[in-house]
Short mmCIF file of C-alpha atoms and ligand atoms in Angstrom, two decimals:
data_model
loop_
_atom_site.label_atom_id
_atom_site.label_comp_id
_atom_site.label_asym_id
_atom_site.label_seq_id
_atom_site.Cartn_x
_atom_site.Cartn_y
_atom_site.Cartn_z
CA MET Z 1 -56.74 18.37 34.80
CA GLU Z 2 -54.01 17.27 37.16
CA GLU Z 3 -55.10 16.69 40.74
CA THR Z 4 -51.90 17.95 42.26
CA LYS Z 5 -51.88 21.31 40.60
CA LYS Z 6 -53.68 24.37 41.82
CA THR Z 7 -56.45 25.93 39.75
CA LEU Z 8 -55.89 29.24 38.06
CA TYR Z 9 -58.64 31.25 36.37
CA SER Z 10 -58.71 34.39 34.28
CA GLY Z 11 -60.98 36.04 31.79
CA ILE Z 12 -61.01 38.85 29.29
CA GLN Z 13 -63.96 40.72 27.83
CA PRO Z 14 -64.30 40.40 24.05
CA THR Z 15 -64.92 44.12 23.66
CA ASN Z 16 -63.28 46.83 21.63
CA ASN Z 17 -59.66 46.21 20.72
CA LEU Z 18 -57.37 44.60 23.19
CA THR Z 19 -54.40 46.76 24.19
CA ILE Z 20 -50.83 45.99 25.20
CA GLY Z 21 -52.10 46.70 28.74
CA ASN Z 22 -54.26 43.59 28.58
CA TYR Z 23 -51.32 41.70 27.20
CA ILE Z 24 -48.77 42.80 29.74
CA GLY Z 25 -51.28 42.74 32.63
CA THR Z 26 -52.31 39.16 32.15
CA LEU Z 27 -52.31 37.48 28.73
CA GLN Z 28 -48.53 37.39 28.32
CA SER Z 29 -48.14 35.27 31.45
CA TRP Z 30 -50.68 32.63 30.52
CA ARG Z 31 -48.33 30.51 28.39
CA ASN Z 32 -45.93 29.83 31.27
CA LEU Z 33 -48.56 29.57 33.96
CA GLN Z 34 -49.96 26.52 32.17
CA GLU Z 35 -46.89 24.55 33.31
CA ASN Z 36 -47.62 25.00 37.00
CA TYR Z 37 -51.39 25.35 37.26
CA ASN Z 38 -54.61 23.85 35.95
CA CYS Z 39 -55.58 26.86 33.94
CA ILE Z 40 -59.04 28.00 32.83
CA PHE Z 41 -59.35 30.97 30.50
CA ALA Z 42 -62.59 32.55 29.47
CA ALA Z 43 -63.89 35.02 26.93
CA ALA Z 44 -66.14 36.92 29.31
CA ASN Z 45 -68.96 37.81 26.95
CA MET Z 46 -71.57 37.99 29.70
CA HIS Z 47 -69.63 40.78 31.27
CA ALA Z 48 -69.33 42.45 27.87
CA ILE Z 49 -73.12 43.01 27.54
CA THR Z 50 -73.19 45.24 30.65
CA VAL Z 51 -72.33 47.90 28.09
CA ARG Z 52 -74.33 47.94 24.88
CA GLN Z 53 -72.61 45.92 22.16
CA ASN Z 54 -73.18 45.42 18.45
CA PRO Z 55 -74.30 41.75 18.30
CA ALA Z 56 -72.42 40.81 15.11
CA GLU Z 57 -69.28 42.46 16.46
CA LEU Z 58 -69.54 40.76 19.81
CA ARG Z 59 -69.80 37.36 18.11
CA GLN Z 60 -66.80 38.13 15.91
CA LYS Z 61 -64.73 39.49 18.80
CA THR Z 62 -65.44 36.44 20.87
CA LEU Z 63 -64.05 34.20 18.19
CA ALA Z 64 -61.08 36.51 17.67
CA LEU Z 65 -60.35 36.51 21.40
CA ILE Z 66 -60.33 32.72 21.59
CA ALA Z 67 -57.90 32.73 18.56
CA LEU Z 68 -55.78 35.32 20.40
CA PHE Z 69 -55.58 33.15 23.54
CA LEU Z 70 -54.19 30.36 21.42
CA ALA Z 71 -51.89 32.67 19.50
CA CYS Z 72 -50.43 33.78 22.83
CA GLY Z 73 -49.46 30.19 23.61
CA VAL Z 74 -52.46 28.87 25.47
CA ASP Z 75 -52.64 25.17 24.75
CA PRO Z 76 -56.22 23.87 24.75
CA GLN Z 77 -54.97 20.40 25.58
CA LYS Z 78 -53.40 21.60 28.77
CA SER Z 79 -55.89 24.35 29.67
CA ILE Z 80 -59.59 24.92 29.49
CA VAL Z 81 -60.44 27.61 26.96
CA TYR Z 82 -64.08 28.52 26.67
CA VAL Z 83 -66.76 31.22 26.26
CA GLN Z 84 -68.47 32.26 29.49
CA SER Z 85 -72.06 32.13 28.11
CA HIS Z 86 -71.50 28.51 27.06
CA VAL Z 87 -71.52 27.47 30.70
CA PRO Z 88 -74.91 28.40 32.25
CA ALA Z 89 -73.59 27.75 35.77
CA HIS Z 90 -72.05 31.22 35.73
CA ALA Z 91 -75.42 32.94 35.63
CA GLU Z 92 -76.87 30.49 38.14
CA LEU Z 93 -74.16 30.92 40.77
CA CYS Z 94 -74.22 34.67 40.17
CA TRP Z 95 -77.89 34.67 41.21
CA ALA Z 96 -77.22 32.78 44.43
CA LEU Z 97 -74.25 35.01 45.26
CA ASN Z 98 -76.31 38.10 44.66
CA THR Z 99 -78.09 37.25 47.87
CA PHE Z 100 -74.74 37.36 49.69
CA THR Z 101 -73.70 40.74 48.30
CA TYR Z 102 -74.82 44.16 49.47
CA VAL Z 103 -76.04 46.94 47.20
CA GLY Z 104 -73.80 49.40 49.10
CA GLU Z 105 -70.70 47.35 48.31
CA MET Z 106 -71.47 47.32 44.62
CA GLU Z 107 -72.22 51.03 44.57
CA ARG Z 108 -68.76 51.67 45.95
CA MET Z 109 -66.88 49.81 43.20
CA THR Z 110 -64.60 52.13 41.31
CA GLN Z 111 -65.24 50.56 37.97
CA PHE Z 112 -69.00 50.75 38.49
CA LYS Z 113 -68.69 54.45 39.27
CA ASP Z 114 -66.48 55.08 36.24
CA LYS Z 115 -68.67 53.17 33.86
CA SER Z 116 -71.84 54.74 35.26
CA ALA Z 117 -70.31 58.16 34.53
CA ARG Z 118 -69.35 57.12 30.98
CA HIS Z 119 -72.63 55.41 30.22
CA ALA Z 120 -75.07 57.58 32.16
CA GLU Z 121 -77.82 56.64 29.74
CA ASN Z 122 -77.52 52.95 30.57
CA ILE Z 123 -76.73 52.31 34.24
CA ASN Z 124 -78.23 48.81 34.11
CA MET Z 125 -78.42 46.19 36.87
CA GLY Z 126 -75.84 44.09 35.03
CA LEU Z 127 -73.29 46.88 35.27
CA MET Z 128 -73.76 46.96 39.03
CA ASP Z 129 -73.77 43.20 39.32
CA TYR Z 130 -70.60 42.82 37.28
CA PRO Z 131 -68.33 41.97 40.26
CA VAL Z 132 -70.74 39.29 41.48
CA LEU Z 133 -70.66 37.59 38.10
CA MET Z 134 -66.91 37.81 38.22
CA ALA Z 135 -66.92 36.24 41.68
CA ALA Z 136 -69.13 33.45 40.32
CA ASP Z 137 -66.64 32.87 37.44
CA ILE Z 138 -63.78 32.48 39.85
CA LEU Z 139 -65.54 30.59 42.67
CA LEU Z 140 -67.24 27.99 40.38
CA TYR Z 141 -63.88 26.39 39.72
CA GLN Z 142 -62.45 26.44 43.26
CA THR Z 143 -59.82 28.79 41.93
CA GLU Z 144 -56.75 29.58 44.00
CA ILE Z 145 -54.97 32.00 41.68
CA VAL Z 146 -56.32 34.74 39.48
CA PRO Z 147 -53.78 36.51 37.26
CA VAL Z 148 -55.07 39.97 36.44
CA GLY Z 149 -53.99 43.61 36.19
CA LEU Z 150 -54.25 45.99 39.15
CA ASP Z 151 -57.58 47.46 37.91
CA GLN Z 152 -59.22 44.16 38.83
CA ARG Z 153 -57.93 44.08 42.42
CA GLN Z 154 -61.09 45.56 43.90
CA HIS Z 155 -63.23 42.95 42.09
CA LEU Z 156 -60.97 40.21 43.32
CA GLU Z 157 -61.22 41.45 46.86
CA ILE Z 158 -65.03 41.39 46.68
CA ALA Z 159 -64.90 37.85 45.30
CA ARG Z 160 -62.81 36.89 48.35
CA ASP Z 161 -65.29 38.61 50.68
CA ILE Z 162 -68.28 36.85 49.11
CA ALA Z 163 -66.50 33.45 49.29
CA GLN Z 164 -65.72 33.97 52.94
CA ARG Z 165 -69.19 35.22 53.70
CA PHE Z 166 -70.76 32.14 52.16
CA ASN Z 167 -68.28 29.79 53.83
CA ASN Z 168 -69.00 31.41 57.19
CA ALA Z 169 -72.78 31.25 56.72
CA TYR Z 170 -72.67 27.51 55.95
CA SER Z 171 -69.47 25.54 55.91
CA PRO Z 172 -66.34 25.68 53.72
CA THR Z 173 -67.72 25.63 50.17
CA PHE Z 174 -65.48 27.88 48.13
CA THR Z 175 -61.75 28.17 47.87
CA VAL Z 176 -60.81 31.76 48.68
CA PRO Z 177 -58.88 32.97 45.61
CA GLN Z 178 -55.77 35.10 45.45
CA GLY Z 179 -54.83 37.69 42.87
CA LEU Z 180 -51.60 37.35 40.97
CA TYR Z 181 -50.37 40.70 39.69
CA PRO Z 182 -47.40 41.05 37.36
CA LYS Z 183 -44.25 42.45 39.03
CA VAL Z 184 -43.75 44.71 36.07
CA GLY Z 185 -46.73 46.12 34.22
CA ALA Z 186 -49.66 45.52 36.55
CA LYS Z 187 -50.90 48.91 35.39
CA ILE Z 188 -49.88 50.09 31.96
CA CYS Z 189 -50.75 53.74 31.47
CA ASP Z 190 -52.17 55.74 28.63
CA LEU Z 191 -49.41 57.02 26.29
CA LEU Z 192 -50.93 60.50 26.11
CA ASP Z 193 -52.12 60.77 29.68
CA PRO Z 194 -49.99 58.58 31.92
CA ALA Z 195 -52.14 59.40 34.91
CA LYS Z 196 -54.80 57.10 33.45
CA LYS Z 197 -54.61 53.37 32.70
CA MET Z 198 -54.34 52.28 29.08
CA SER Z 199 -57.78 51.17 28.15
CA LYS Z 200 -59.60 49.36 25.35
CA SER Z 201 -62.30 52.01 25.58
CA ALA Z 202 -60.15 55.16 25.76
CA GLU Z 203 -61.56 58.15 23.88
CA ASN Z 204 -58.32 58.91 22.07
CA PRO Z 205 -57.01 55.78 20.31
CA ASN Z 206 -53.53 57.31 20.12
CA GLY Z 207 -53.08 56.79 23.87
CA SER Z 208 -53.39 53.01 23.52
CA VAL Z 209 -51.42 50.53 21.49
CA PHE Z 210 -53.87 47.89 20.26
CA LEU Z 211 -52.74 44.31 19.76
CA SER Z 212 -54.11 44.64 16.19
CA ASP Z 213 -52.01 47.79 15.35
CA ASP Z 214 -49.58 47.46 12.47
CA ARG Z 215 -45.89 48.29 12.78
CA ASP Z 216 -46.16 51.85 11.51
CA THR Z 217 -49.01 52.64 13.81
CA VAL Z 218 -47.23 51.21 16.87
CA ILE Z 219 -44.08 53.20 16.09
CA ARG Z 220 -46.05 56.35 15.40
CA LYS Z 221 -48.02 56.07 18.65
CA LEU Z 222 -44.91 55.51 20.73
CA LYS Z 223 -43.11 58.39 19.04
CA ARG Z 224 -45.89 60.68 20.19
CA ALA Z 225 -46.05 59.30 23.72
CA VAL Z 226 -45.92 61.98 26.41
CA THR Z 227 -42.56 62.21 28.24
CA ASP Z 228 -41.00 65.16 30.09
CA SER Z 229 -38.38 67.86 29.55
CA GLU Z 230 -35.52 66.12 31.38
CA ASN Z 231 -34.39 63.95 28.50
CA SER Z 232 -33.12 61.28 30.85
CA VAL Z 233 -34.40 57.68 30.69
CA ARG Z 234 -34.95 56.98 34.35
CA TYR Z 235 -37.65 55.02 36.20
CA ASP Z 236 -39.48 57.35 38.56
CA PRO Z 237 -43.22 56.83 38.33
CA GLU Z 238 -43.99 59.78 40.62
CA ASN Z 239 -42.11 62.41 38.72
CA LYS Z 240 -41.63 60.80 35.30
CA ALA Z 241 -44.81 58.90 34.71
CA GLY Z 242 -44.57 58.87 30.92
CA VAL Z 243 -40.98 57.69 30.73
CA SER Z 244 -41.55 55.12 33.51
CA ASN Z 245 -44.54 53.70 31.63
CA LEU Z 246 -42.40 53.37 28.49
CA LEU Z 247 -39.65 51.67 30.46
CA THR Z 248 -42.23 49.28 31.82
CA ILE Z 249 -43.49 48.50 28.34
CA TYR Z 250 -39.96 48.01 27.06
CA SER Z 251 -39.07 45.78 29.94
CA ALA Z 252 -42.23 43.63 29.55
CA PHE Z 253 -41.83 43.22 25.81
CA GLY Z 254 -38.01 43.00 25.71
CA GLY Z 255 -37.66 40.52 28.58
CA LYS Z 256 -35.31 42.85 30.41
CA SER Z 257 -35.45 44.25 33.89
CA ILE Z 258 -36.20 47.94 34.35
CA GLU Z 259 -32.60 48.48 35.60
CA GLU Z 260 -31.18 46.80 32.46
CA ALA Z 261 -33.38 48.99 30.30
CA GLU Z 262 -32.29 52.12 32.15
CA ARG Z 263 -28.66 51.22 31.62
CA GLU Z 264 -29.23 50.54 27.94
CA PHE Z 265 -30.57 54.04 27.41
CA ASP Z 266 -28.20 55.81 29.73
CA GLY Z 267 -27.05 59.00 27.89
CA LYS Z 268 -29.47 58.47 25.04
CA GLY Z 269 -32.25 60.85 24.11
CA TYR Z 270 -35.99 60.19 24.17
CA GLY Z 271 -36.12 59.93 20.36
CA ASP Z 272 -33.90 56.83 20.31
CA PHE Z 273 -35.65 55.43 23.39
CA LYS Z 274 -39.17 55.78 22.00
CA LEU Z 275 -38.15 54.24 18.66
CA ALA Z 276 -36.64 51.25 20.49
CA VAL Z 277 -39.84 50.76 22.56
CA GLY Z 278 -41.89 50.97 19.37
CA GLU Z 279 -39.71 48.38 17.63
CA VAL Z 280 -39.71 45.88 20.49
CA VAL Z 281 -43.55 46.11 20.68
CA ALA Z 282 -44.05 45.89 16.95
CA ASP Z 283 -41.63 42.91 16.69
CA ARG Z 284 -43.73 41.02 19.24
CA LEU Z 285 -47.12 41.90 17.87
CA ALA Z 286 -46.40 40.87 14.22
CA PRO Z 287 -46.12 37.12 14.83
CA LEU Z 288 -49.05 37.20 17.31
CA GLN Z 289 -51.31 38.82 14.69
CA ALA Z 290 -50.16 36.39 12.01
CA GLU Z 291 -50.91 33.39 14.23
CA GLN Z 292 -54.29 34.84 15.24
CA GLN Z 293 -55.23 35.30 11.57
CA ARG Z 294 -54.10 31.77 10.72
CA LEU Z 295 -56.30 30.41 13.50
CA LEU Z 296 -59.22 32.55 12.51
CA ALA Z 297 -59.18 30.99 9.08
CA ASP Z 298 -60.04 27.68 10.76
CA LYS Z 299 -63.36 28.35 12.42
CA ASP Z 300 -64.15 24.64 12.78
CA TYR Z 301 -61.06 24.15 14.87
CA LEU Z 302 -61.83 27.20 17.06
CA ASN Z 303 -65.40 25.97 17.53
CA SER Z 304 -64.13 22.58 18.61
CA VAL Z 305 -61.77 24.18 21.11
CA MET Z 306 -64.66 26.21 22.59
CA LEU Z 307 -67.04 23.31 22.74
CA ASP Z 308 -64.53 21.00 24.40
CA GLY Z 309 -63.58 23.76 26.82
CA ALA Z 310 -67.18 24.42 27.72
CA GLN Z 311 -67.83 20.76 28.40
CA ARG Z 312 -64.83 20.43 30.62
CA ALA Z 313 -65.66 23.69 32.41
CA GLU Z 314 -69.28 22.72 32.86
CA LYS Z 315 -68.37 19.50 34.63
CA ILE Z 316 -66.30 21.33 37.28
CA ALA Z 317 -68.76 24.18 37.57
CA ARG Z 318 -71.79 21.85 38.13
CA LYS Z 319 -70.05 20.17 41.01
CA THR Z 320 -69.62 23.47 42.83
CA LEU Z 321 -73.09 24.69 41.91
CA SER Z 322 -74.69 21.51 43.22
CA LYS Z 323 -72.80 21.92 46.52
CA VAL Z 324 -74.07 25.49 46.78
CA TYR Z 325 -77.67 24.48 45.98
CA LYS Z 326 -77.54 21.87 48.64
CA LYS Z 327 -76.25 24.30 51.27
CA ILE Z 328 -78.76 26.97 50.52
CA GLY Z 329 -81.60 24.51 50.65
CA PHE Z 330 -82.65 24.10 47.03
CA TYR Z 331 -84.57 20.85 46.71
CA GLN Z 332 -82.63 18.57 44.33
CA VAL Z 333 -83.83 15.27 42.85
P1 TYM H 1 -60.76 43.28 30.92
O1 TYM H 1 -61.28 42.65 29.70
O2 TYM H 1 -61.07 44.72 31.18
O3 TYM H 1 -59.17 43.22 30.95
C1 TYM H 1 -58.50 41.98 30.76
C2 TYM H 1 -57.27 41.95 31.61
O4 TYM H 1 -56.39 42.99 31.28
C3 TYM H 1 -55.97 43.66 32.46
N1 TYM H 1 -55.71 45.05 32.12
C4 TYM H 1 -54.60 45.70 32.37
N2 TYM H 1 -53.43 45.34 32.94
C5 TYM H 1 -52.44 46.24 33.05
N3 TYM H 1 -52.55 47.49 32.56
C6 TYM H 1 -53.67 47.91 31.96
N4 TYM H 1 -53.75 49.17 31.48
C7 TYM H 1 -54.76 47.02 31.85
N5 TYM H 1 -56.02 47.08 31.31
C8 TYM H 1 -56.62 45.90 31.51
C9 TYM H 1 -57.13 43.48 33.40
O5 TYM H 1 -56.73 43.68 34.75
C10 TYM H 1 -57.55 42.07 33.10
O6 TYM H 1 -56.74 41.17 33.82
N6 TYM H 1 -63.57 41.68 34.61
C11 TYM H 1 -62.45 41.31 33.75
C12 TYM H 1 -62.71 40.03 33.01
C13 TYM H 1 -63.09 38.89 33.85
C14 TYM H 1 -62.30 38.18 34.75
C15 TYM H 1 -63.13 37.19 35.32
C16 TYM H 1 -60.94 38.25 35.13
C17 TYM H 1 -64.36 38.37 33.91
N7 TYM H 1 -64.38 37.29 34.78
C18 TYM H 1 -62.64 36.24 36.27
C19 TYM H 1 -60.43 37.36 36.09
C20 TYM H 1 -61.31 36.41 36.63
C21 TYM H 1 -62.27 42.45 32.81
O7 TYM H 1 -63.05 43.19 32.49
O8 TYM H 1 -61.03 42.42 32.17
#
């Protein structure tokens, strides 16, 4: 890792099927960010188990997620790519940070409240502790920049609070991280209910475009996306949430600004517009899927990437953890 570059960290849970929301919200930017930052990218499988998972599926999805990172242009020579559970320091720092986090703060987290409602039968301690583990992920690497979608903003704020709290209690220990949210597409909405974010775990799969969807499925889902009765392609998130969401998707995938996209569809109907959005998405997903499959056929290579990533991550993480242990008074030999 280059000394002069700032550290950037992001993670994705290897759960369900990733959506174009995950892609636009963060993954898409990773390729270019590697040029300017020391990047660390994790498959957050420890976060994943806060909701019950099928073990075989979780294993498979972890491998597939690492392959997807690489398919999206992450270069494991430049960046650290690893699996969260391969670096025990995450759990260790999480424990220490738990003692700097208040139960009330965790109870107020929007995602905790949402997930508790959806998984009322399993409101486990891990679900509540989720943001502290995320803080540990970020703080272990002295991260300055965290590229994520808007749904993670609250978690990032708490990571900043915990870092500052610890620094104030002892002396500067952690870098206080900053979120980096995409200018366009920080919150991609559900195609059928644009008031909600597009989610991996949505009840109706037709509201989400999955990165694994084939061309026909992508085009069909976009054709059915909710719009309005005005038949005018205009960006107005307040009054035209559906159309604005589609413009955002078109802009993110087509590499055009929202204004350019509006001009392109000036005078055209929603039918043409939705087809064009479907095509631009499908055109991008096809090569990604092919590259992911190619990589998945070489498990040895993927294992070597993860192993190397975990070793490099571990080295950085241990340094921070050892500092923390010293400050809090853990006897070290
Ligand atoms: P996860 O797996 O839910 O989502 C991965 C990333 O996708 C973004 N995202 C979205 N962006 C725009 N529109 C959407 N509809 C949308 N849905 C999801 C998320 O903001 C996220 O960036 N807790 C994290 C994983 C994590 C992490 C970390 C992230 C664990 N440790 C440390 C950053 C730093 C999560 O569950 O993401």
